[in-house]
mmCIF file of C-alpha atoms in Angstrom:
data_model
loop_
_atom_site.group_PDB
_atom_site.id
_atom_site.type_symbol
_atom_site.label_atom_id
_atom_site.label_comp_id
_atom_site.label_asym_id
_atom_site.label_seq_id
_atom_site.Cartn_x
_atom_site.Cartn_y
_atom_site.Cartn_z
ATOM 1 C CA MET A 44 -4.478 1.498 -12.559
ATOM 2 C CA ARG A 45 -5.196 -0.544 -9.510
ATOM 3 C CA ILE A 46 -4.245 -1.952 -6.498
ATOM 4 C CA GLU A 47 -6.372 -5.054 -4.479
ATOM 5 C CA GLN A 48 -4.890 -5.849 -0.953
ATOM 6 C CA TYR A 49 -5.248 -8.785 0.908
ATOM 7 C CA HIS A 50 -5.519 -7.784 4.893
ATOM 8 C CA THR A 51 -6.435 -10.751 6.081
ATOM 9 C CA GLY A 52 -4.557 -12.357 9.278
ATOM 10 C CA THR A 53 -2.638 -8.783 8.783
ATOM 11 C CA PRO A 54 -1.968 -7.603 12.736
ATOM 12 C CA GLU A 55 -2.606 -3.892 13.465
ATOM 13 C CA PRO A 56 0.035 -1.461 13.917
ATOM 14 C CA VAL A 57 -0.805 -0.916 18.096
ATOM 15 C CA LEU A 58 -1.397 -3.528 20.639
ATOM 16 C CA LEU A 59 -4.413 -3.606 22.499
ATOM 17 C CA ASN A 60 -2.897 -3.041 25.850
ATOM 18 C CA GLU A 61 -0.954 -0.836 25.191
ATOM 19 C CA VAL A 62 -4.107 1.498 23.928
ATOM 20 C CA LYS A 63 -5.426 0.408 27.543
ATOM 21 C CA GLU A 64 -2.960 1.846 29.262
ATOM 22 C CA HIS A 65 -2.112 5.031 26.673
ATOM 23 C CA LEU A 66 -6.044 5.969 27.646
ATOM 24 C CA ARG A 67 -5.180 4.236 31.026
ATOM 25 C CA LEU A 68 -8.231 1.519 31.406
ATOM 26 C CA ASP A 69 -8.189 -1.696 33.301
ATOM 27 C CA ALA A 70 -10.844 -3.363 31.911
ATOM 28 C CA ASP A 71 -11.067 -6.259 29.582
ATOM 29 C CA HIS A 72 -15.683 -5.652 29.117
ATOM 30 C CA GLU A 73 -14.146 -2.921 26.138
ATOM 31 C CA ASP A 74 -11.362 -4.627 24.347
ATOM 32 C CA ALA A 75 -14.009 -5.914 21.328
ATOM 33 C CA LYS A 76 -14.709 -1.505 21.305
ATOM 34 C CA LEU A 77 -11.065 -0.916 20.887
ATOM 35 C CA MET A 78 -9.555 -2.969 18.476
ATOM 36 C CA SER A 79 -12.634 -1.641 16.289
ATOM 37 C CA VAL A 80 -11.258 1.876 17.349
ATOM 38 C CA ILE A 81 -7.937 1.059 16.558
ATOM 39 C CA ALA A 82 -8.264 -0.604 13.118
ATOM 40 C CA SER A 83 -10.935 2.694 11.889
ATOM 41 C CA ALA A 84 -7.315 5.161 13.139
ATOM 42 C CA ARG A 85 -5.397 2.569 11.395
ATOM 43 C CA ALA A 86 -7.457 2.560 7.966
ATOM 44 C CA ALA A 87 -7.889 6.487 8.448
ATOM 45 C CA ILE A 88 -4.771 6.845 8.744
ATOM 46 C CA GLU A 89 -3.879 4.640 5.751
ATOM 47 C CA ALA A 90 -6.617 6.269 3.317
ATOM 48 C CA GLN A 91 -5.465 10.208 4.202
ATOM 49 C CA PHE A 92 -1.775 9.424 3.021
ATOM 50 C CA GLY A 93 -1.946 6.537 1.072
ATOM 51 C CA LEU A 94 0.091 3.944 3.006
ATOM 52 C CA GLN A 95 0.234 0.388 4.216
ATOM 53 C CA LEU A 96 1.610 0.185 7.988
ATOM 54 C CA ILE A 97 1.609 -2.752 8.462
ATOM 55 C CA ASP A 98 3.845 -5.720 5.585
ATOM 56 C CA ARG A 99 0.956 -7.136 3.079
ATOM 57 C CA GLU A 100 0.106 -8.190 -0.060
ATOM 58 C CA ILE A 101 -1.297 -6.249 -2.945
ATOM 59 C CA ASP A 102 -1.695 -6.391 -6.951
ATOM 60 C CA ILE A 103 -1.054 -3.345 -8.947
ATOM 61 C CA TYR A 104 -3.070 -4.183 -12.169
ATOM 62 C CA LEU A 105 -1.454 -1.940 -14.758
ATOM 63 C CA ASP A 106 -3.261 -1.247 -18.377
ATOM 64 C CA CYS A 107 0.154 -0.848 -20.422
ATOM 65 C CA TRP A 108 4.071 0.671 -19.380
ATOM 66 C CA PRO A 109 5.533 3.693 -19.842
ATOM 67 C CA SER A 110 6.525 5.774 -22.177
ATOM 68 C CA VAL A 111 6.685 8.795 -24.054
ATOM 69 C CA THR A 112 4.699 7.749 -27.452
ATOM 70 C CA GLY A 113 2.150 6.133 -26.427
ATOM 71 C CA MET A 114 2.824 2.994 -28.411
ATOM 72 C CA GLU A 115 5.439 0.576 -26.358
ATOM 73 C CA GLY A 116 3.587 -1.891 -23.949
ATOM 74 C CA ARG A 117 0.940 -1.421 -25.903
ATOM 75 C CA VAL A 118 -1.272 -5.111 -26.857
ATOM 76 C CA SER A 119 0.839 -7.800 -28.309
ATOM 77 C CA PRO A 120 -0.215 -8.544 -32.225
ATOM 78 C CA THR A 121 1.371 -11.228 -31.824
ATOM 79 C CA ASN A 122 -0.483 -14.964 -30.190
ATOM 80 C CA HIS A 123 -0.995 -14.707 -26.532
ATOM 81 C CA GLY A 124 1.387 -17.032 -24.780
ATOM 82 C CA ALA A 125 5.606 -17.089 -24.013
ATOM 83 C CA ALA A 126 5.454 -15.304 -28.113
ATOM 84 C CA GLY A 127 3.465 -12.286 -26.158
ATOM 85 C CA LEU A 128 6.730 -11.462 -24.408
ATOM 86 C CA SER A 129 9.683 -10.088 -27.291
ATOM 87 C CA SER A 130 10.801 -7.154 -25.954
ATOM 88 C CA ARG A 131 9.698 -3.435 -26.602
ATOM 89 C CA VAL A 132 12.618 -1.159 -25.228
ATOM 90 C CA GLY A 133 9.996 2.010 -24.495
ATOM 91 C CA THR A 134 11.125 5.091 -24.055
ATOM 92 C CA HIS A 135 10.673 5.171 -20.679
ATOM 93 C CA THR A 136 12.790 2.407 -18.316
ATOM 94 C CA SER A 137 11.032 2.977 -14.763
ATOM 95 C CA VAL A 138 7.732 3.412 -13.570
ATOM 96 C CA ALA A 139 6.197 4.590 -10.316
ATOM 97 C CA LEU A 140 4.733 2.463 -7.964
ATOM 98 C CA PRO A 141 1.348 3.400 -7.256
ATOM 99 C CA ALA A 142 2.013 1.785 -3.290
ATOM 100 C CA ARG A 143 3.554 2.974 -0.582
ATOM 101 C CA PRO A 144 5.511 2.004 0.910
ATOM 102 C CA VAL A 145 6.801 -1.183 -1.007
ATOM 103 C CA SER A 146 9.711 -3.195 -0.163
ATOM 104 C CA GLU A 147 9.372 -6.442 -2.354
ATOM 105 C CA ILE A 148 8.053 -7.572 -5.288
ATOM 106 C CA VAL A 149 6.977 -10.843 -5.412
ATOM 107 C CA SER A 150 6.055 -11.374 -8.769
ATOM 108 C CA ILE A 151 5.452 -9.861 -12.645
ATOM 109 C CA SER A 152 2.700 -10.799 -14.914
ATOM 110 C CA LEU A 153 0.972 -10.865 -17.736
ATOM 111 C CA LEU A 154 -2.428 -11.924 -17.685
ATOM 112 C CA ASP A 155 -4.416 -12.367 -20.999
ATOM 113 C CA GLU A 156 -7.923 -12.357 -21.581
ATOM 114 C CA GLU A 157 -8.280 -15.720 -20.036
ATOM 115 C CA GLY A 158 -6.744 -14.647 -17.082
ATOM 116 C CA ALA A 159 -4.161 -16.929 -17.518
ATOM 117 C CA GLU A 160 -0.459 -15.560 -16.469
ATOM 118 C CA VAL A 161 2.500 -15.414 -17.824
ATOM 119 C CA ILE A 162 5.626 -15.291 -15.476
ATOM 120 C CA TRP A 163 8.476 -11.989 -16.355
ATOM 121 C CA ASP A 164 11.887 -13.196 -15.297
ATOM 122 C CA ALA A 165 12.482 -11.304 -12.408
ATOM 123 C CA GLY A 166 15.966 -10.941 -14.174
ATOM 124 C CA ASN A 167 14.566 -7.781 -16.192
ATOM 125 C CA TYR A 168 13.850 -5.563 -13.002
ATOM 126 C CA ALA A 169 14.876 -4.535 -10.067
ATOM 127 C CA LEU A 170 12.680 -1.844 -7.607
ATOM 128 C CA VAL A 171 13.772 0.900 -6.167
ATOM 129 C CA PRO A 172 12.470 0.786 -2.865
ATOM 130 C CA GLY A 173 10.642 3.074 0.295
ATOM 131 C CA LEU A 174 8.099 5.641 0.543
ATOM 132 C CA ALA A 175 8.640 6.066 -2.595
ATOM 133 C CA PRO A 176 8.868 3.138 -4.752
ATOM 134 C CA VAL A 177 10.271 2.655 -7.908
ATOM 135 C CA LEU A 178 10.044 -0.109 -10.632
ATOM 136 C CA TYR A 179 13.417 -0.122 -13.428
ATOM 137 C CA LEU A 180 14.297 -2.154 -16.011
ATOM 138 C CA ARG A 181 17.426 -3.902 -15.630
ATOM 139 C CA ALA A 182 20.649 -2.396 -18.201
ATOM 140 C CA GLY A 183 19.726 -4.458 -21.523
ATOM 141 C CA SER A 184 15.664 -4.951 -20.635
ATOM 142 C CA GLY A 185 12.665 -3.712 -22.606
ATOM 143 C CA TRP A 186 8.803 -3.927 -21.185
ATOM 144 C CA PRO A 187 6.900 -7.057 -21.841
ATOM 145 C CA SER A 188 4.517 -6.768 -24.729
ATOM 146 C CA VAL A 189 0.910 -6.615 -22.943
ATOM 147 C CA LEU A 190 -1.733 -8.917 -24.251
ATOM 148 C CA ARG A 191 -4.873 -7.373 -23.326
ATOM 149 C CA PRO A 192 -5.920 -3.600 -23.358
ATOM 150 C CA ARG A 193 -6.783 -3.377 -19.569
ATOM 151 C CA GLU A 194 -4.920 -4.211 -16.762
ATOM 152 C CA GLY A 195 -2.589 -6.799 -18.406
ATOM 153 C CA VAL A 196 -0.216 -6.180 -15.946
ATOM 154 C CA LYS A 197 -0.156 -7.849 -11.983
ATOM 155 C CA ILE A 198 2.908 -6.664 -10.416
ATOM 156 C CA LYS A 199 2.768 -8.236 -6.477
ATOM 157 C CA ALA A 200 4.040 -6.405 -4.421
ATOM 158 C CA VAL A 201 4.321 -6.286 -0.845
ATOM 159 C CA SER A 202 3.758 -3.028 0.906
ATOM 160 C CA GLY A 203 4.219 -1.978 4.682
ATOM 161 C CA PHE A 204 6.423 -0.778 6.716
ATOM 162 C CA GLY A 205 7.323 -4.598 8.506
ATOM 163 C CA PRO A 206 5.682 -7.295 9.636
ATOM 164 C CA THR A 207 4.854 -6.386 13.303
ATOM 165 C CA TRP A 208 3.560 -3.116 15.523
ATOM 166 C CA ASN A 209 7.498 -2.613 16.214
ATOM 167 C CA SER A 210 8.621 -1.822 12.435
ATOM 168 C CA ILE A 211 6.082 1.407 12.521
ATOM 169 C CA PRO A 212 7.945 5.016 12.749
ATOM 170 C CA GLU A 213 7.477 6.623 16.255
ATOM 171 C CA ASP A 214 6.044 9.717 14.695
ATOM 172 C CA ILE A 215 3.362 7.412 12.448
ATOM 173 C CA HIS A 216 2.922 5.408 16.213
ATOM 174 C CA GLN A 217 2.435 8.707 18.096
ATOM 175 C CA ALA A 218 -0.632 9.643 15.604
ATOM 176 C CA LEU A 219 -2.042 6.425 15.333
ATOM 177 C CA LEU A 220 -2.194 7.234 19.816
ATOM 178 C CA HIS A 221 -3.631 10.457 19.443
ATOM 179 C CA LEU A 222 -6.004 9.651 16.968
ATOM 180 C CA ILE A 223 -7.314 6.825 19.032
ATOM 181 C CA THR A 224 -7.473 8.439 21.914
ATOM 182 C CA SER A 225 -9.590 10.750 19.803
ATOM 183 C CA ARG A 226 -11.936 8.463 18.752
ATOM 184 C CA TYR A 227 -12.242 6.986 22.362
ATOM 185 C CA PHE A 228 -13.337 9.632 23.863
ATOM 186 C CA HIS A 229 -15.882 10.654 20.857
ATOM 187 C CA ARG A 230 -17.001 7.087 19.421
ATOM 188 C CA GLY A 231 -20.422 9.149 19.858
ATOM 189 C CA ASP A 232 -19.798 11.648 17.560
ATOM 190 C CA ASP A 233 -20.402 10.851 14.302
ATOM 191 C CA ALA A 234 -18.611 13.854 13.163
ATOM 192 C CA ALA A 235 -15.537 13.149 13.978
ATOM 193 C CA ASN A 236 -14.951 9.552 13.112
ATOM 194 C CA ALA A 237 -16.626 10.217 9.990
ATOM 195 C CA GLY A 238 -13.434 9.532 7.740
ATOM 196 C CA PHE A 239 -10.006 11.131 9.297
ATOM 197 C CA PRO A 240 -11.316 14.400 11.429
ATOM 198 C CA ALA A 241 -9.578 17.618 11.144
ATOM 199 C CA ASN A 242 -6.279 16.977 13.211
ATOM 200 C CA PRO A 243 -7.345 15.097 16.527
ATOM 201 C CA GLY A 244 -3.878 15.779 19.181
ATOM 202 C CA GLY A 245 -1.304 17.043 16.062
ATOM 203 C CA VAL A 246 -2.390 13.590 14.056
ATOM 204 C CA ASP A 247 -1.034 16.415 11.057
ATOM 205 C CA ARG A 248 1.448 16.969 12.770
ATOM 206 C CA PHE A 249 3.114 13.411 13.197
ATOM 207 C CA MET A 250 2.471 12.209 10.031
ATOM 208 C CA ALA A 251 3.779 15.962 8.193
ATOM 209 C CA PRO A 252 6.767 14.316 7.241
ATOM 210 C CA TYR A 253 4.757 11.355 5.511
ATOM 211 C CA ARG A 254 2.023 13.968 3.029
ATOM 212 C CA HIS A 255 2.449 12.663 -0.791
ATOM 213 C CA VAL A 256 3.806 15.261 -2.469
ATOM 214 C CA ARG A 257 2.600 15.022 -6.545
ATOM 215 C CA ILE A 258 5.330 16.336 -9.063
#
């Protein structure tokens, strides 16, 4: 399972002017540095808590569909193309998606050995959106046969809390401001900026509801 993300054109989840007001800064000469600090704080929180904050398209690649026996959804013995899409009803009818949150499935494709894509009809599946997103089969549908043994399923989805900064939940917003403040005032301290600092300004307290609990 692999996730490919597209950041091009994605805005940051906190406005520069708000950060400057929070830090009580009036001058513009550090704006570029502040934008870098904002980006690093956003990336740290996304990585630490397994989140995408602002909506972006992602591609999720699966090797096979879920099943108890491990046999359903393996490589189809039929020829590549439409013939390879004959449904096989597996034991599991849903799969938890590894991105959080997910609001939309754009498309699901089956990839052959040459990388050609065959789109799976959207009428076969549906999405439970949110922080624990689940892709599930509609009644009467089955998982389509996979056309190659590695990354044969491509799920294109939209992941994030919304398209702009004001879509971000308030607790995450506060966590970002606290982390940005810590990184700005300790920007010469390599330890404070290596990965995710140890609870600067109570960030862990704000982010507690978003910890990913594995069951």
